[in-house]
mmCIF file of C-alpha atoms in Angstrom:
data_model
loop_
_atom_site.group_PDB
_atom_site.id
_atom_site.type_symbol
_atom_site.label_atom_id
_atom_site.label_comp_id
_atom_site.label_asym_id
_atom_site.label_seq_id
_atom_site.Cartn_x
_atom_site.Cartn_y
_atom_site.Cartn_z
ATOM 1 C CA GLY A 1 -110.305 -1.915 39.800
ATOM 2 C CA ILE A 2 -111.666 -2.427 36.249
ATOM 3 C CA GLY A 3 -115.001 -0.818 37.143
ATOM 4 C CA GLY A 4 -113.537 1.361 39.888
ATOM 5 C CA ALA A 5 -110.602 3.736 39.559
ATOM 6 C CA PHE A 6 -109.948 2.491 35.996
ATOM 7 C CA GLN A 7 -113.134 4.248 34.845
ATOM 8 C CA TYR A 8 -111.935 7.520 36.322
ATOM 9 C CA GLY A 9 -108.526 7.293 34.650
ATOM 10 C CA LEU A 10 -110.071 6.328 31.313
ATOM 11 C CA GLN A 11 -112.512 9.231 31.222
ATOM 12 C CA VAL A 12 -109.914 11.787 32.296
ATOM 13 C CA SER A 13 -107.589 10.925 29.398
ATOM 14 C CA ILE A 14 -109.982 9.832 26.654
ATOM 15 C CA ILE A 15 -111.428 13.303 26.076
ATOM 16 C CA ASN A 16 -108.173 14.803 24.766
ATOM 17 C CA SER A 17 -107.905 13.009 21.425
ATOM 18 C CA PRO A 18 -111.325 13.766 19.833
ATOM 19 C CA ALA A 19 -111.332 17.474 20.787
ATOM 20 C CA GLU A 20 -111.210 18.865 17.234
ATOM 21 C CA TYR A 21 -113.682 16.277 15.945
ATOM 22 C CA ILE A 22 -116.221 17.153 18.638
ATOM 23 C CA LYS A 23 -115.786 20.892 17.963
ATOM 24 C CA SER A 24 -116.429 20.225 14.261
ATOM 25 C CA PHE A 25 -119.488 18.179 15.211
ATOM 26 C CA ILE A 26 -120.818 21.125 17.257
ATOM 27 C CA ARG A 27 -120.289 23.449 14.262
ATOM 28 C CA GLU A 28 -122.171 21.013 11.996
ATOM 29 C CA THR A 29 -125.159 20.371 14.255
ATOM 30 C CA TRP A 30 -125.658 23.875 15.671
ATOM 31 C CA PRO A 31 -127.238 25.374 12.469
ATOM 32 C CA LYS A 32 -129.736 22.490 12.254
ATOM 33 C CA ARG A 33 -130.887 23.225 15.781
ATOM 34 C CA TYR A 34 -130.735 27.007 15.989
ATOM 35 C CA SER A 35 -130.780 28.086 12.297
ATOM 36 C CA SER A 36 -127.581 30.089 12.664
ATOM 37 C CA SER A 37 -123.865 29.436 12.582
ATOM 38 C CA PRO A 38 -122.162 29.344 15.989
ATOM 39 C CA SER A 39 -119.371 31.754 16.788
ATOM 40 C CA GLU A 40 -115.985 30.355 17.739
ATOM 41 C CA ASP A 41 -116.583 31.613 21.275
ATOM 42 C CA MET A 42 -119.803 29.584 21.459
ATOM 43 C CA VAL A 43 -118.065 26.456 20.120
ATOM 44 C CA THR A 44 -115.346 26.919 22.747
ATOM 45 C CA LEU A 45 -117.999 27.383 25.444
ATOM 46 C CA MET A 46 -119.808 24.176 24.442
ATOM 47 C CA TRP A 47 -116.487 22.303 24.361
ATOM 48 C CA SER A 48 -115.727 23.653 27.834
ATOM 49 C CA PHE A 49 -119.061 22.235 29.015
ATOM 50 C CA VAL A 50 -118.154 18.836 27.522
ATOM 51 C CA VAL A 51 -114.854 18.780 29.419
ATOM 52 C CA SER A 52 -115.815 20.396 32.731
ATOM 53 C CA ILE A 53 -119.222 18.832 33.351
ATOM 54 C CA TYR A 54 -117.380 15.585 34.124
ATOM 55 C CA SER A 55 -116.172 17.217 37.347
ATOM 56 C CA ILE A 56 -119.733 18.195 38.301
ATOM 57 C CA GLY A 57 -120.821 14.591 37.755
ATOM 58 C CA GLY A 58 -117.829 13.440 39.794
ATOM 59 C CA LEU A 59 -118.914 15.690 42.668
ATOM 60 C CA LEU A 60 -122.451 14.278 42.566
ATOM 61 C CA GLY A 61 -121.101 10.726 42.482
ATOM 62 C CA SER A 62 -118.679 11.356 45.346
ATOM 63 C CA LEU A 63 -121.417 12.855 47.516
ATOM 64 C CA SER A 64 -123.607 9.797 46.863
ATOM 65 C CA ALA A 65 -120.900 7.184 47.471
ATOM 66 C CA GLY A 66 -121.131 7.171 51.270
ATOM 67 C CA TYR A 67 -124.912 6.790 51.355
ATOM 68 C CA LEU A 68 -125.035 4.078 48.676
ATOM 69 C CA SER A 69 -122.202 2.061 50.225
ATOM 70 C CA VAL A 70 -124.050 1.961 53.571
ATOM 71 C CA ARG A 71 -127.549 1.534 52.134
ATOM 72 C CA PHE A 72 -126.750 -1.226 49.648
ATOM 73 C CA GLY A 73 -123.306 -2.448 50.659
ATOM 74 C CA ARG A 74 -119.966 -1.891 48.987
ATOM 75 C CA LYS A 75 -120.397 -4.569 46.330
ATOM 76 C CA ARG A 76 -123.890 -3.574 45.223
ATOM 77 C CA ALA A 77 -122.914 0.104 45.273
ATOM 78 C CA MET A 78 -120.001 -0.719 42.956
ATOM 79 C CA LEU A 79 -122.401 -2.587 40.681
ATOM 80 C CA SER A 80 -124.803 0.371 40.665
ATOM 81 C CA ALA A 81 -121.964 2.658 39.503
ATOM 82 C CA ASN A 82 -122.055 0.799 36.187
ATOM 83 C CA ILE A 83 -125.567 2.099 35.434
ATOM 84 C CA PRO A 84 -124.443 5.699 34.771
ATOM 85 C CA ALA A 85 -121.377 4.298 32.961
ATOM 86 C CA LEU A 86 -123.512 2.356 30.476
ATOM 87 C CA LEU A 87 -125.955 5.252 30.142
ATOM 88 C CA SER A 88 -123.106 7.650 29.373
ATOM 89 C CA ALA A 89 -121.626 5.240 26.820
ATOM 90 C CA ALA A 90 -125.006 4.957 25.068
ATOM 91 C CA LEU A 91 -125.508 8.732 24.980
ATOM 92 C CA MET A 92 -122.021 9.549 23.702
ATOM 93 C CA GLY A 93 -121.852 6.610 21.317
ATOM 94 C CA LEU A 94 -125.168 7.526 19.658
ATOM 95 C CA SER A 95 -124.658 11.311 19.698
ATOM 96 C CA ARG A 96 -123.374 11.514 16.119
ATOM 97 C CA LEU A 97 -126.107 9.237 14.808
ATOM 98 C CA CYS A 98 -128.733 11.411 16.515
ATOM 99 C CA GLY A 99 -127.015 14.671 15.545
ATOM 100 C CA SER A 100 -126.952 15.960 19.111
ATOM 101 C CA PHE A 101 -123.904 17.425 20.823
ATOM 102 C CA GLU A 102 -126.061 17.836 23.950
ATOM 103 C CA MET A 103 -125.976 14.041 24.284
ATOM 104 C CA ILE A 104 -122.184 14.251 24.662
ATOM 105 C CA ILE A 105 -122.576 16.781 27.489
ATOM 106 C CA ALA A 106 -125.177 14.591 29.224
ATOM 107 C CA GLY A 107 -123.012 11.514 28.683
ATOM 108 C CA ARG A 108 -119.999 13.214 30.241
ATOM 109 C CA LEU A 109 -122.143 14.171 33.249
ATOM 110 C CA PHE A 110 -123.183 10.539 33.778
ATOM 111 C CA SER A 111 -119.633 9.281 33.269
ATOM 112 C CA GLY A 112 -118.561 11.752 35.969
ATOM 113 C CA VAL A 113 -121.172 10.324 38.338
ATOM 114 C CA CYS A 114 -119.760 6.853 37.620
ATOM 115 C CA GLY A 115 -116.180 8.033 38.224
ATOM 116 C CA GLY A 116 -117.064 9.748 41.503
ATOM 117 C CA LEU A 117 -118.922 6.695 42.780
ATOM 118 C CA ALA A 118 -116.451 4.090 41.561
ATOM 119 C CA LEU A 119 -113.275 5.824 42.740
ATOM 120 C CA ASN A 120 -114.552 6.278 46.298
ATOM 121 C CA ILE A 121 -116.222 2.890 46.699
ATOM 122 C CA HIS A 122 -113.251 1.069 45.127
ATOM 123 C CA LEU A 123 -110.953 2.348 47.893
ATOM 124 C CA MET A 124 -113.487 1.493 50.588
ATOM 125 C CA TYR A 125 -114.331 -1.974 49.282
ATOM 126 C CA ALA A 126 -110.767 -3.058 48.498
ATOM 127 C CA GLY A 127 -109.422 -1.830 51.853
ATOM 128 C CA GLU A 128 -112.149 -3.542 53.870
ATOM 129 C CA CYS A 129 -111.893 -6.876 52.033
ATOM 130 C CA ALA A 130 -108.101 -7.134 52.053
ATOM 131 C CA PRO A 131 -106.275 -9.294 54.637
ATOM 132 C CA ARG A 132 -104.455 -7.181 57.198
ATOM 133 C CA ASN A 133 -100.979 -7.999 55.863
ATOM 134 C CA LEU A 134 -102.002 -6.976 52.315
ATOM 135 C CA ARG A 135 -104.232 -3.995 53.116
ATOM 136 C CA GLY A 136 -101.728 -1.312 52.102
ATOM 137 C CA LEU A 137 -100.857 -3.072 48.873
ATOM 138 C CA ILE A 138 -104.495 -3.688 47.956
ATOM 139 C CA SER A 139 -105.435 -0.060 48.674
ATOM 140 C CA LEU A 140 -102.771 1.012 46.165
ATOM 141 C CA THR A 141 -104.712 -0.773 43.414
ATOM 142 C CA ALA A 142 -106.822 2.398 43.105
ATOM 143 C CA SER A 143 -103.765 4.400 42.010
ATOM 144 C CA THR A 144 -102.632 1.580 39.727
ATOM 145 C CA ALA A 145 -106.072 1.255 38.110
ATOM 146 C CA THR A 146 -106.241 5.026 37.573
ATOM 147 C CA ALA A 147 -102.827 5.014 35.853
ATOM 148 C CA VAL A 148 -103.775 2.026 33.680
ATOM 149 C CA GLY A 149 -107.058 3.735 32.780
ATOM 150 C CA LYS A 150 -105.208 6.879 31.679
ATOM 151 C CA PHE A 151 -102.785 4.811 29.620
ATOM 152 C CA VAL A 152 -105.600 2.871 27.924
ATOM 153 C CA GLY A 153 -107.446 6.134 27.213
ATOM 154 C CA PHE A 154 -104.393 7.641 25.536
ATOM 155 C CA ALA A 155 -103.744 4.409 23.605
ATOM 156 C CA LEU A 156 -107.324 4.216 22.318
ATOM 157 C CA GLY A 157 -107.100 7.854 21.249
ATOM 158 C CA LEU A 158 -104.222 7.190 18.847
ATOM 159 C CA ARG A 159 -105.030 7.710 15.178
ATOM 160 C CA GLU A 160 -104.081 4.096 14.518
ATOM 161 C CA VAL A 161 -106.823 2.921 16.911
ATOM 162 C CA LEU A 162 -109.990 5.027 17.493
ATOM 163 C CA GLY A 163 -108.627 8.581 17.283
ATOM 164 C CA VAL A 164 -110.048 9.370 13.843
ATOM 165 C CA ASP A 165 -113.093 11.351 12.725
ATOM 166 C CA ALA A 166 -115.148 8.292 11.790
ATOM 167 C CA LEU A 167 -114.589 6.467 15.095
ATOM 168 C CA TRP A 168 -114.639 9.115 17.826
ATOM 169 C CA PRO A 169 -118.170 8.126 19.027
ATOM 170 C CA LEU A 170 -116.823 4.606 19.682
ATOM 171 C CA LEU A 171 -113.880 6.127 21.534
ATOM 172 C CA MET A 172 -116.226 8.131 23.759
ATOM 173 C CA ALA A 173 -118.318 5.020 24.434
ATOM 174 C CA ALA A 174 -115.304 2.868 25.392
ATOM 175 C CA ASN A 175 -116.224 3.009 29.103
ATOM 176 C CA ALA A 176 -119.035 0.516 28.401
ATOM 177 C CA LEU A 177 -116.533 -2.362 28.155
ATOM 178 C CA PRO A 178 -115.038 -2.120 31.688
ATOM 179 C CA ALA A 179 -118.566 -1.586 33.035
ATOM 180 C CA LEU A 180 -119.752 -4.812 31.384
ATOM 181 C CA ILE A 181 -116.682 -6.720 32.609
ATOM 182 C CA GLN A 182 -117.390 -5.640 36.173
ATOM 183 C CA LEU A 183 -121.097 -6.472 35.902
ATOM 184 C CA LEU A 184 -120.148 -10.002 34.843
ATOM 185 C CA THR A 185 -117.409 -10.594 37.438
ATOM 186 C CA LEU A 186 -118.179 -8.603 40.603
ATOM 187 C CA PRO A 187 -121.280 -10.648 41.632
ATOM 188 C CA PHE A 188 -118.879 -13.533 42.362
ATOM 189 C CA PHE A 189 -116.906 -11.419 44.873
ATOM 190 C CA PRO A 190 -117.716 -11.395 48.614
ATOM 191 C CA ASP A 191 -119.342 -8.552 50.502
ATOM 192 C CA SER A 192 -117.219 -6.334 52.709
ATOM 193 C CA PRO A 193 -116.795 -7.897 56.201
ATOM 194 C CA ARG A 194 -117.055 -4.460 57.806
ATOM 195 C CA TYR A 195 -120.361 -3.785 56.036
ATOM 196 C CA LEU A 196 -121.739 -7.174 57.079
ATOM 197 C CA LEU A 197 -120.763 -6.701 60.730
ATOM 198 C CA ILE A 198 -121.429 -3.009 61.366
ATOM 199 C CA ASP A 199 -124.250 -2.168 58.943
ATOM 200 C CA LYS A 200 -126.003 -5.546 58.578
ATOM 201 C CA LYS A 201 -125.239 -6.928 62.084
ATOM 202 C CA ASP A 202 -124.345 -10.232 60.412
ATOM 203 C CA LYS A 203 -121.488 -11.505 62.597
ATOM 204 C CA GLU A 204 -121.539 -15.003 61.102
ATOM 205 C CA GLY A 205 -121.433 -13.648 57.539
ATOM 206 C CA CYS A 206 -118.581 -11.327 58.518
ATOM 207 C CA ILE A 207 -116.511 -14.199 59.938
#
């Protein structure tokens, strides 16, 4: 779940804490780009894009999950979901250094793609790999990972941790860590038996 539903939970909750810092960042960088001060309505609009574009990315990721899981298998599809996660972390983490609030919007879009992919494939992969007597319990790991992700996001957003003006880019880039953990550990996991049998016609591998 660390690179699956956890990513979704983390990104849903992590955006709340740095809201005022990101709005201030938009106010600072806007004049350098457009040679005028932004109105409060424009700042609110840009902030709305930052928050809501995650859902658009999630839709794109969800629509791609079925194709990728059949084309490449559940395990490799889960691994591929870490590519947009790392890309989003790089964009959001470097946004302040580059003076670009557009990088935050793009990063949120890619993190949404990761969340949409990971959440759907996590359920599929875990359910298909679990022994019959544990299938219900294992499928619930998606809900558990989502809840843990939300909790970690809120915890990281505390002022005593990363929820301060100087550290909000690190907070926004925190999804890189679970992505790296999954990239290092998931290759040692087996492929889904259902994928091997039905999509790859590999009966021996399935058994």
